[in-house]
Structure formats: C-alpha cells, structure tokens
Short mmCIF file of C-alpha atoms in Angstrom, two decimals:
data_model
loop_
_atom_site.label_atom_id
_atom_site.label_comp_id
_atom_site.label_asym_id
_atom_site.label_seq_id
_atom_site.Cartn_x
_atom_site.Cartn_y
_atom_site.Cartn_z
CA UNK M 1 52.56 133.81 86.53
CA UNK M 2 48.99 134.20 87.47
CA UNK M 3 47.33 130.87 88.14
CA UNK M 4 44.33 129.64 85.07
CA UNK M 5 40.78 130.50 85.59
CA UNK M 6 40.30 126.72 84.61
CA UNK M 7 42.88 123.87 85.86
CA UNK M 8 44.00 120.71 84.17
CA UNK M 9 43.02 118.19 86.24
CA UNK M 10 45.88 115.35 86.29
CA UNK M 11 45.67 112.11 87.48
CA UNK M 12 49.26 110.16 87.79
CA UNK M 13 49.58 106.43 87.68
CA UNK M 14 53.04 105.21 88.93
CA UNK M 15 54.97 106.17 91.67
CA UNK M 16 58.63 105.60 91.40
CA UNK M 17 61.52 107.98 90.22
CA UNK M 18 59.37 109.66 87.72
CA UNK M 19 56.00 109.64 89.59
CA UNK M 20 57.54 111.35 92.12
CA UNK M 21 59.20 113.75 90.34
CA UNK M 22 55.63 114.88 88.51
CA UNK M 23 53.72 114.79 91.95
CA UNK M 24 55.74 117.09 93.84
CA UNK M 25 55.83 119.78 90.96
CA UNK M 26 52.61 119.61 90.15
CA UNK M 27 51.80 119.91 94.00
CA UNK M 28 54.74 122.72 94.18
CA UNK M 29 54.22 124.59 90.80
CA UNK M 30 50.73 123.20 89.54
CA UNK M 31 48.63 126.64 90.15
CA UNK M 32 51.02 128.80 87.72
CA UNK M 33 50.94 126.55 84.83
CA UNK M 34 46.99 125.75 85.52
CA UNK M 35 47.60 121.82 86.62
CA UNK M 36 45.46 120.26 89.69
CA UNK M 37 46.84 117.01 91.14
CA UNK M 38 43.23 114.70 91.19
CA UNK M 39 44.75 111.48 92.09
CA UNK M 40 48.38 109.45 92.58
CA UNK M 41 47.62 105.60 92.35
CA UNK M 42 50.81 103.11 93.15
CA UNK M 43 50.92 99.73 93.28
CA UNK M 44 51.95 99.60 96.78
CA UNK M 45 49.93 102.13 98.40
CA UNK M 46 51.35 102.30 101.13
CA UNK M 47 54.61 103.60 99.05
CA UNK M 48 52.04 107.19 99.31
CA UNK M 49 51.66 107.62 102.84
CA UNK M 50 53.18 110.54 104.59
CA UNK M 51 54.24 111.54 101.14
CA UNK M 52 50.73 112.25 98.97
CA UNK M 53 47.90 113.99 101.05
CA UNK M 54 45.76 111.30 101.87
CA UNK M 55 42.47 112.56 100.05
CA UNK M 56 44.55 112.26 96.86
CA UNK M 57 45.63 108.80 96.78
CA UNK M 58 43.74 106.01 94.95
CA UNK M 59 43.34 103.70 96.39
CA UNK M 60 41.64 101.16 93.52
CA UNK M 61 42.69 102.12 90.04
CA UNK M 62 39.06 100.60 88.39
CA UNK M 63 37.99 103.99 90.51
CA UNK M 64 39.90 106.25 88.61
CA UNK M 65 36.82 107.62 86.41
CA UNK M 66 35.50 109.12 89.82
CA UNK M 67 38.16 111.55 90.71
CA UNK M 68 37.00 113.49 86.99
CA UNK M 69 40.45 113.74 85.36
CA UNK M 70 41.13 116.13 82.30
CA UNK M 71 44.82 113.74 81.88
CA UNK M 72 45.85 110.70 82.68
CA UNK M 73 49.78 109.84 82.77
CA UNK M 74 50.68 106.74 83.30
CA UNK M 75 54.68 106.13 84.63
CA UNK M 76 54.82 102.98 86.07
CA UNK M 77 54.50 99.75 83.55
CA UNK M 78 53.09 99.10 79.96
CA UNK M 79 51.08 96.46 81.53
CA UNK M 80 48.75 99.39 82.59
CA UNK M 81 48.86 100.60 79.53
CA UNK M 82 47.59 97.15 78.10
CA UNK M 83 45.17 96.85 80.76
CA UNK M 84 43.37 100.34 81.23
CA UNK M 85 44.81 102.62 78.33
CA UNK M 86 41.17 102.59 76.75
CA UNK M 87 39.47 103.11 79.55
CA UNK M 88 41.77 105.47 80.69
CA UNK M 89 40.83 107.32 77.22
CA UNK M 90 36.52 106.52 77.10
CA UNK M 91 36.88 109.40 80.29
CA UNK M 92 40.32 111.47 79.48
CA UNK M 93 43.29 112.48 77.49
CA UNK M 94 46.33 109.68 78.13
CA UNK M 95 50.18 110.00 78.26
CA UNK M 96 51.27 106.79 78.05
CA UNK M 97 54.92 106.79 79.72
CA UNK M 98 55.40 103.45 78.73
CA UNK M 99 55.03 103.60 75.00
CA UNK M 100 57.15 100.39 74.52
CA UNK M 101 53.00 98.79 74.94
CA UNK M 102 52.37 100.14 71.20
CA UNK M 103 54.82 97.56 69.96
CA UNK M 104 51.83 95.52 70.53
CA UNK M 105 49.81 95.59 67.23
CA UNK M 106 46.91 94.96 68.73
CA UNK M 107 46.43 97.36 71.21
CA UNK M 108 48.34 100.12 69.10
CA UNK M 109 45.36 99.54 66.80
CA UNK M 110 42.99 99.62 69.72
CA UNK M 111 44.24 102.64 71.42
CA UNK M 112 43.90 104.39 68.53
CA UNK M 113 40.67 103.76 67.49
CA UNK M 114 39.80 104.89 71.04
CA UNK M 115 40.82 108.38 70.24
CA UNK M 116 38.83 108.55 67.59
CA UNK M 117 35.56 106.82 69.63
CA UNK M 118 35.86 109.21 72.57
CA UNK M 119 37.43 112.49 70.94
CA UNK M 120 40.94 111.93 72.96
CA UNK M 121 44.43 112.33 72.88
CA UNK M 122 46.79 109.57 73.14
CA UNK M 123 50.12 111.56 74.17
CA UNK M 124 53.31 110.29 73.63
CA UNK M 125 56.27 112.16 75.52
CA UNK M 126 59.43 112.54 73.66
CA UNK M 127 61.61 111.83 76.79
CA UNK M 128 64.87 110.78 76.08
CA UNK M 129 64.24 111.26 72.34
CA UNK M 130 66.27 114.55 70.76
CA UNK M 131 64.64 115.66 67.32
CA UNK M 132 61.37 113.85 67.78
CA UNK M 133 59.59 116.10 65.84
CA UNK M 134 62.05 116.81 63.16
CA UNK M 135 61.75 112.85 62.68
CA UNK M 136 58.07 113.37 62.57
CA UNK M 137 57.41 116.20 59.73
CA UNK M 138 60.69 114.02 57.86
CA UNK M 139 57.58 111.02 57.83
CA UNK M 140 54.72 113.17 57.23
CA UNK M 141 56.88 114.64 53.84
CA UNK M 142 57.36 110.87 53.01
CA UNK M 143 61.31 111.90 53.41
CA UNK M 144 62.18 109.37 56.10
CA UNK M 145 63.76 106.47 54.28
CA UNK M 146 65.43 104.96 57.31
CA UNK M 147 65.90 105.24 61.04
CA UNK M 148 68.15 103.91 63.69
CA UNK M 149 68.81 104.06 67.65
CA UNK M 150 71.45 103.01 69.75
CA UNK M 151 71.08 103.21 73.34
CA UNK M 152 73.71 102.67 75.64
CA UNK M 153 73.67 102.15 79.76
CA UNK M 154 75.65 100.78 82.70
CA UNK M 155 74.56 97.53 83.14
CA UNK M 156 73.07 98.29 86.24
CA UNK M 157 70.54 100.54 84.64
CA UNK M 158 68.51 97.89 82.20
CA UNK M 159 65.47 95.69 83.27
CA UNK M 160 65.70 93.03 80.84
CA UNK M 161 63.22 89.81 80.91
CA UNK M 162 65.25 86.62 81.25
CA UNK M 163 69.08 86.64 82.19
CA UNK M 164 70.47 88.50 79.04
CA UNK M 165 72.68 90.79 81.43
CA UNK M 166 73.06 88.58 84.24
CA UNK M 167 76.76 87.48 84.25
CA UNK M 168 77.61 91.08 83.51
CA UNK M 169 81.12 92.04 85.88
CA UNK M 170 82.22 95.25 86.60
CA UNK M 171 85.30 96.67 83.72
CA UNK M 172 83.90 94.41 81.30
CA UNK M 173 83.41 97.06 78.77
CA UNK M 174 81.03 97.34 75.93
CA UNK M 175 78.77 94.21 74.88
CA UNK M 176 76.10 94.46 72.34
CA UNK M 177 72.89 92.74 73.90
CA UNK M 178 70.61 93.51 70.84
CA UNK M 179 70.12 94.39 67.77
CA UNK M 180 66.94 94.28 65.11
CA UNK M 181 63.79 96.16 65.04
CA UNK M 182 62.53 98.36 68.00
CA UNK M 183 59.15 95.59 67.70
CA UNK M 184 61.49 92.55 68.83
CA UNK M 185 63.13 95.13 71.36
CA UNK M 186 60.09 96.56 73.25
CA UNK M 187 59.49 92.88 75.13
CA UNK M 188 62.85 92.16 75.62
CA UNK M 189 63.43 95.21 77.61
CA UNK M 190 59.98 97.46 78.31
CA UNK M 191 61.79 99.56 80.83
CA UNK M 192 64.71 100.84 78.77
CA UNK M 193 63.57 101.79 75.50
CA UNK M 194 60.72 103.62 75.59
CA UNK M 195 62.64 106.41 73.73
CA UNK M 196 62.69 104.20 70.52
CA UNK M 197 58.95 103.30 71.11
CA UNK M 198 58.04 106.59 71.27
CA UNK M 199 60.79 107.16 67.70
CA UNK M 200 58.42 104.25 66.29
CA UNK M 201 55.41 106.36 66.98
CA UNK M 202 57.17 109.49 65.57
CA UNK M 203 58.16 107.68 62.46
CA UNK M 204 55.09 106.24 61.31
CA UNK M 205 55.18 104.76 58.12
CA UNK M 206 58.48 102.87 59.14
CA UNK M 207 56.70 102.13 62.84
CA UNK M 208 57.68 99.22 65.33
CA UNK M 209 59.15 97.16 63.06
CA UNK M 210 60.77 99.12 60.27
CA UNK M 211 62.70 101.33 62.64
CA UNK M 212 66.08 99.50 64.23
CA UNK M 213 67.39 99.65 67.65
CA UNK M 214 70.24 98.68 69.06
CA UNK M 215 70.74 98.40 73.24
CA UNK M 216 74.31 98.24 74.47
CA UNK M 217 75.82 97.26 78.16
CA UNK M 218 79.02 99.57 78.80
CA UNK M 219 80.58 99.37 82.38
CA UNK M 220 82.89 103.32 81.06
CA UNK M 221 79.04 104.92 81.30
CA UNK M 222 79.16 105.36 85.16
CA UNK M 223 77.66 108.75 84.75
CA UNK M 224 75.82 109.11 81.92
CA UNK M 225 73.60 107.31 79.06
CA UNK M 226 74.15 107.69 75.49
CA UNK M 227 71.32 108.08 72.81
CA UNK M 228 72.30 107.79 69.21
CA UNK M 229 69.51 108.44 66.41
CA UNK M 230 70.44 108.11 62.98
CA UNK M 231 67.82 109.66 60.43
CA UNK M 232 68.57 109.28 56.80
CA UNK M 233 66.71 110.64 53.64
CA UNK M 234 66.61 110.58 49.92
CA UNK M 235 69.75 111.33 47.94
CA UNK M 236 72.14 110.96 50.61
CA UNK M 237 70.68 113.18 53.05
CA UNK M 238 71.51 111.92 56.63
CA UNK M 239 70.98 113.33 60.91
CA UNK M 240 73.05 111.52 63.30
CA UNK M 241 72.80 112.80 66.91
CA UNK M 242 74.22 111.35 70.23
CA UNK M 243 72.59 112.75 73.51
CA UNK M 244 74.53 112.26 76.93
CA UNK M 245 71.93 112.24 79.67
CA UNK M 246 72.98 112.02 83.27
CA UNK M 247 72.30 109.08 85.19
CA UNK M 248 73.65 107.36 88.38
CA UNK M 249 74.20 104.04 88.42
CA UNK M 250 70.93 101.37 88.59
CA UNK M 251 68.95 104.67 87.06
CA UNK M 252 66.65 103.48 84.18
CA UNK M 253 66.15 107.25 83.74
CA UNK M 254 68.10 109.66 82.97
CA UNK M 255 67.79 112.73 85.08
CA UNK M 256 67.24 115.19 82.15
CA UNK M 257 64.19 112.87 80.94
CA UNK M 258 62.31 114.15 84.30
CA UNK M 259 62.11 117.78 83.15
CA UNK M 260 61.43 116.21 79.65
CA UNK M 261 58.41 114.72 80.92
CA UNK M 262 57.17 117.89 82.57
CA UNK M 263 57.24 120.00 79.73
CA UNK M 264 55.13 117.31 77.57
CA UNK M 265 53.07 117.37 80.53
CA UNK M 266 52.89 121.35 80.07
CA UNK M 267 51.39 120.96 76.69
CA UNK M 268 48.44 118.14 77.52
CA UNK M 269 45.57 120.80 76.39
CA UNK M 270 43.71 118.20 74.42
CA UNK M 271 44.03 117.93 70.01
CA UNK M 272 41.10 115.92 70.17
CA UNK M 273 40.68 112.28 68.74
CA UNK M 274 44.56 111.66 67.85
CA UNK M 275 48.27 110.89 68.88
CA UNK M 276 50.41 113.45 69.60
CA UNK M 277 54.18 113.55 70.27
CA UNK M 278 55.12 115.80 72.91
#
C-alpha cells in the first residue's frame, strides 16, 4: 500500500504491554496506513532508552502540545486520563485506553463537553468488547432494555485496590469477587475492566451504573480469559456471547486485545466534537 500524502500524527502515552505493542507497529507499518509516531511518554523514562529513538521520547508530559499531535492514545492509567484528558483534547483527538476514568461522573461530563469546546473526538476502543457496536445502534433504537458482563481471569491477571484477591491459592477454582454495576466496578479494579467501561459508553442510556458486571477469579483459565455479554431487548429478545481471548498468566491483556487496539487506532480520522466507539 502506497504510504498517505498526509500522516496521522500519533502521540502514545504508556509504555507497557500495549504501548509497546502500538510503538513498534506504528514505527514498523506506520507509512502504509498514513500514521507518524510524534512522541512515546512513560512514566519511567528510562523504560524508552535503547528501545524508542531518542528524538521521540517525552520526556515531560505538560510538553506534549509541542510535538503537534493529530491523536493522542493514552495506555497506561486512568489517572492520566483524569489528569490531562482535556488538555489532551483543547490540542487533539484522544483514545482513552483506560475508559474505566468515565465511571467518574464528573469528568465523563467534562470530557465531553471538551469535544464539543475544541471540535474533538473522544475515542473509545472496543478492545476486549465483541458486538460493541451492535450494543450501540440496540441503544440508539431505544431497544436495549438490559445489559450484563462477566469477566473471568486467572488470579494472577487482576490489579485490584485493597486485598480482595490476596489469599487466592493455586486449584482453588472459581470465586466470584464482584458483582453490581460496572460504576462500583471501575474503582475497584481500573486495570481489568475497561471492556465493560467502554460497554457503559456503548450503551448509553443504561451507562455506568445501569449496566452490571460481574469479575470472577478462576485458577482452570491458565490460558485464556473469558468475556460474557448478555444483551437483552423488548419481548424476549436476548444476545449472549462468550469470547475466549488468549492470555498467559499475570497478563491483564489478552493478546487478541493488542490487534484490537490497532485497528481502532486505524480508524482515528477525526468525527469532530463527539465520542466514538471504535
């Protein structure tokens, strides 16, 4: 494919599994799809060295608006998202990675107001999320009466705050560590289920708090995690899907979430002044 008269400028925040898996194609593959790396920031710099060329790390992520960015996608922590989403979006379109951050009211509100104020695009990638946008035109007919999610992992693979999963032994089985709205699950575990945030976002007029999530600890899933999504509709009418996606053990990921992300990625052309699932 020939390479774009004009490139996408992309600036990536984050630097772990993910971030590394965006840099190097965009550095390998970037020219034929019309993508230009501008910047990788990481908390740890020094994580970059010998692996970023040097002119392309940033160093100070307040500098981002000088390295002219026609994307920003942020994989690393919904902290960023709480602290520069906005003015990530007064100079460029956003992916937030870390959509769990909308479960904040607040900045949800905020965020979107910004697209609006500066003409952006909030994008939210579908990741992990199978029949995103069959949720999404189910809400926008007012058809969506109901929807549930039940994500289940090794143990090894959550980051939960406090010590939920900490006396977890190996050949313990299943355990059920929550279940209620994907609003009370976002800051228990901000990591893990950013596939029901962005389901929240997809379902609208249900949102953070009217769509349910369940998270489950299962020592048999040594290879794989499992995404269930139950949609249901008027007079009966119901979707129930489970997606296996291959993980090794202590992966938050799931490896086919990586080429997930770079599709989404492949569509950031800018809608202008809304949120977009992707």
């Amino acid at each position: 494919m020939a390479a774009r008269s004009s490139s996408l400028r992309v600036g990536v925040v984050g630097y772990g599994h993910l971030g590394q898996y965006l840099v190097e194609r965009i550095l390998q593959e970037g020219a034929a799809h019309g993508l230009t790396l501008a910047f990788v920031w990481n908390r740890n710099s020094d994580k970059l060295k010998g692996l970023v060329p040097s002119e392309l790390i940033l160093g100070d992520l307040s500098s981002f608006a000088n390295r002219r960015c026609d994307v920003i996608v942020e994989v690393c922590h919904p902290q960023i998202v709480k602290e520069f989403g906005i003015h990530f979006l007064s100079q460029s379109h956003f992916m937030v990675g870390s959509p769990s951050a909308l479960s904040d009211v607040d900045l949800n509100k905020k965020l979107h107001q910004a697209t609006q104020q500066y003409g952006r695009t909030l994008y939210i990638p579908s990741g992990a999320l199978w029949g995103g946008q069959d949720i999404q035109r189910m809400n926008d007919n007012g058809a969506l009466k109901a929807l549930f999610i039940r994500m289940s992992k090794h143990p090894s693979c959550f980051r939960l705050t406090g010590d939920v999963l900490s006396d977890w032994e190996e050949g313990e089985g299943r355990r059920v560590l929550f279940r209620g709205s994907v609003a009370e699950l976002c800051p228990l575990a901000p990591n893990n289920v950013n596939t029901m945030a962005a389901a929240a976002v997809a379902a609208g007029t249900l949102g953070f708090t009217g769509v349910q999530g369940e998270i489950v600890s299962d020592t048999a899933l040594r290879d794989y995690h499992v995404v269930e999504v139950e949609a249901t509709g008027p007079n009966g009418f119901s979707v129930h899907t489970v997606r296996r996606n291959p993980a090794q053990l202590g992966a938050v990921t799931g490896s086919a979430t990586y080429n997930s992300f770079w599709n989404s990625l492949l569509v950031c052309k800018g809608h202008g002044g809304r949120v977009y699932l992707c």
